[in-house]
Amino acid sequence: MDSATGDLGRKPWLLCLNLQREFIMPGRPFYAPAGPAAATSARRCLSRARDYGWTIVHVQTDAARRARSDEFARPIDGLEPLPSEPLFRIAQRSAFANDDLRNRVLSERPP
């Protein structure tokens, strides 16, 4: 198995979950104290996955939008989806509650 292509020649996926400003801004309802450090790690991971040509999939929660905070619902700087990278929005806690994402994972079966 090659880290760039995964098993059977299929590209691995990087699933980017809730990389939104809401989670790294102190005082926000969904702020997580470890969020800023996680964002730094996520930038390195995302950059490496892009370098390897992995499939990058972004999932963002609509919870921030429901809290009337479009500014905080935006992606964290440096973690924005590229136009070629799919973005799925979820209202529930689970990314796989999104039918389109769940169906894509089931059909493509990434390593």
mmCIF file of C-alpha atoms in Angstrom:
data_model
loop_
_atom_site.group_PDB
_atom_site.id
_atom_site.type_symbol
_atom_site.label_atom_id
_atom_site.label_comp_id
_atom_site.label_asym_id
_atom_site.label_seq_id
_atom_site.Cartn_x
_atom_site.Cartn_y
_atom_site.Cartn_z
ATOM 1 C CA MET A 1 0.000 0.000 0.000
ATOM 2 C CA ASP A 2 1.285 3.444 -0.922
ATOM 3 C CA SER A 3 0.384 6.451 1.268
ATOM 4 C CA ALA A 4 -0.419 8.438 -1.857
ATOM 5 C CA THR A 5 -2.803 5.920 -3.433
ATOM 6 C CA GLY A 6 -4.090 3.693 -0.638
ATOM 7 C CA ASP A 7 -5.121 0.077 -1.101
ATOM 8 C CA LEU A 8 -5.993 -1.305 -4.521
ATOM 9 C CA GLY A 9 -4.918 1.946 -6.169
ATOM 10 C CA ARG A 10 -7.859 3.910 -4.745
ATOM 11 C CA LYS A 11 -7.057 7.342 -3.415
ATOM 12 C CA PRO A 12 -7.515 7.839 0.313
ATOM 13 C CA TRP A 13 -9.953 10.484 1.483
ATOM 14 C CA LEU A 14 -9.440 13.271 3.948
ATOM 15 C CA LEU A 15 -12.766 14.145 5.531
ATOM 16 C CA CYS A 16 -12.593 17.711 6.899
ATOM 17 C CA LEU A 17 -15.257 18.098 9.577
ATOM 18 C CA ASN A 18 -16.523 21.464 10.817
ATOM 19 C CA LEU A 19 -13.400 23.467 9.993
ATOM 20 C CA GLN A 20 -15.386 26.617 10.684
ATOM 21 C CA ARG A 21 -14.545 29.790 12.589
ATOM 22 C CA GLU A 22 -17.357 29.103 15.077
ATOM 23 C CA PHE A 23 -15.211 26.409 16.704
ATOM 24 C CA ILE A 24 -12.035 28.480 17.203
ATOM 25 C CA MET A 25 -13.385 31.872 18.333
ATOM 26 C CA PRO A 26 -13.491 32.349 22.129
ATOM 27 C CA GLY A 27 -16.927 33.310 23.363
ATOM 28 C CA ARG A 28 -18.776 31.607 20.507
ATOM 29 C CA PRO A 29 -21.390 28.952 21.411
ATOM 30 C CA PHE A 30 -19.453 26.079 19.810
ATOM 31 C CA TYR A 31 -15.969 27.243 20.810
ATOM 32 C CA ALA A 32 -13.632 24.427 21.741
ATOM 33 C CA PRO A 33 -10.483 25.389 23.674
ATOM 34 C CA ALA A 34 -8.426 22.931 21.611
ATOM 35 C CA GLY A 35 -9.861 24.371 18.388
ATOM 36 C CA PRO A 36 -7.044 26.783 17.461
ATOM 37 C CA ALA A 37 -4.368 24.097 17.913
ATOM 38 C CA ALA A 38 -6.496 21.622 15.966
ATOM 39 C CA ALA A 39 -6.825 24.165 13.137
ATOM 40 C CA THR A 40 -3.045 24.477 12.944
ATOM 41 C CA SER A 41 -2.714 20.692 12.676
ATOM 42 C CA ALA A 42 -5.547 20.558 10.163
ATOM 43 C CA ARG A 43 -3.747 23.036 7.890
ATOM 44 C CA ARG A 44 -0.673 20.779 7.785
ATOM 45 C CA CYS A 45 -2.758 17.661 7.235
ATOM 46 C CA LEU A 46 -4.853 19.263 4.497
ATOM 47 C CA SER A 47 -1.758 20.551 2.724
ATOM 48 C CA ARG A 48 -0.136 17.112 2.805
ATOM 49 C CA ALA A 49 -3.292 15.358 1.568
ATOM 50 C CA ARG A 50 -3.537 17.826 -1.317
ATOM 51 C CA ASP A 51 0.145 17.240 -2.144
ATOM 52 C CA TYR A 52 -0.547 13.485 -2.292
ATOM 53 C CA GLY A 53 -3.584 13.989 -4.505
ATOM 54 C CA TRP A 54 -6.044 12.516 -2.027
ATOM 55 C CA THR A 55 -9.763 13.116 -2.346
ATOM 56 C CA ILE A 56 -10.620 15.978 0.005
ATOM 57 C CA VAL A 57 -14.200 16.207 1.254
ATOM 58 C CA HIS A 58 -15.449 19.037 3.474
ATOM 59 C CA VAL A 59 -18.395 18.787 5.849
ATOM 60 C CA GLN A 60 -19.744 21.887 7.559
ATOM 61 C CA THR A 61 -22.467 22.182 10.144
ATOM 62 C CA ASP A 62 -25.384 24.532 9.676
ATOM 63 C CA ALA A 63 -25.543 25.071 13.458
ATOM 64 C CA ALA A 64 -23.508 28.270 13.184
ATOM 65 C CA ARG A 65 -25.873 29.636 10.539
ATOM 66 C CA ARG A 66 -28.884 28.862 12.724
ATOM 67 C CA ALA A 67 -27.188 30.881 15.489
ATOM 68 C CA ARG A 68 -27.274 33.867 13.085
ATOM 69 C CA SER A 69 -23.533 33.987 12.721
ATOM 70 C CA ASP A 70 -22.694 33.715 9.031
ATOM 71 C CA GLU A 71 -19.289 35.275 9.696
ATOM 72 C CA PHE A 72 -18.461 32.462 12.103
ATOM 73 C CA ALA A 73 -19.939 29.786 9.846
ATOM 74 C CA ARG A 74 -17.207 30.568 7.295
ATOM 75 C CA PRO A 75 -14.259 28.175 6.998
ATOM 76 C CA ILE A 76 -11.215 28.840 9.137
ATOM 77 C CA ASP A 77 -8.596 30.829 7.234
ATOM 78 C CA GLY A 78 -6.365 28.456 5.305
ATOM 79 C CA LEU A 79 -8.884 25.602 5.511
ATOM 80 C CA GLU A 80 -11.284 26.700 2.802
ATOM 81 C CA PRO A 81 -12.495 24.083 0.305
ATOM 82 C CA LEU A 82 -11.016 24.382 -3.166
ATOM 83 C CA PRO A 83 -13.516 24.549 -6.050
ATOM 84 C CA SER A 84 -12.607 20.939 -6.909
ATOM 85 C CA GLU A 85 -13.349 19.705 -3.373
ATOM 86 C CA PRO A 86 -16.947 18.769 -2.522
ATOM 87 C CA LEU A 87 -18.652 20.488 0.381
ATOM 88 C CA PHE A 88 -21.509 18.821 2.237
ATOM 89 C CA ARG A 89 -23.634 20.666 4.770
ATOM 90 C CA ILE A 90 -25.184 18.929 7.724
ATOM 91 C CA ALA A 91 -27.873 19.911 10.182
ATOM 92 C CA GLN A 92 -27.380 16.872 12.410
ATOM 93 C CA ARG A 93 -24.340 15.878 14.455
ATOM 94 C CA SER A 94 -23.224 13.096 12.139
ATOM 95 C CA ALA A 95 -21.610 13.836 8.788
ATOM 96 C CA PHE A 96 -23.190 10.644 7.533
ATOM 97 C CA ALA A 97 -26.647 12.050 8.171
ATOM 98 C CA ASN A 98 -26.082 13.786 4.832
ATOM 99 C CA ASP A 99 -27.512 11.334 2.298
ATOM 100 C CA ASP A 100 -25.290 12.522 -0.550
ATOM 101 C CA LEU A 101 -22.098 12.091 1.465
ATOM 102 C CA ARG A 102 -23.162 8.719 2.873
ATOM 103 C CA ASN A 103 -24.037 7.451 -0.612
ATOM 104 C CA ARG A 104 -20.758 8.675 -2.051
ATOM 105 C CA VAL A 105 -18.751 6.951 0.670
ATOM 106 C CA LEU A 106 -20.693 3.733 0.188
ATOM 107 C CA SER A 107 -20.244 3.787 -3.584
ATOM 108 C CA GLU A 108 -16.573 4.820 -3.664
ATOM 109 C CA ARG A 109 -15.478 2.881 -0.556
ATOM 110 C CA PRO A 110 -12.296 4.912 0.071
ATOM 111 C CA PRO A 111 -9.445 3.109 1.807
#
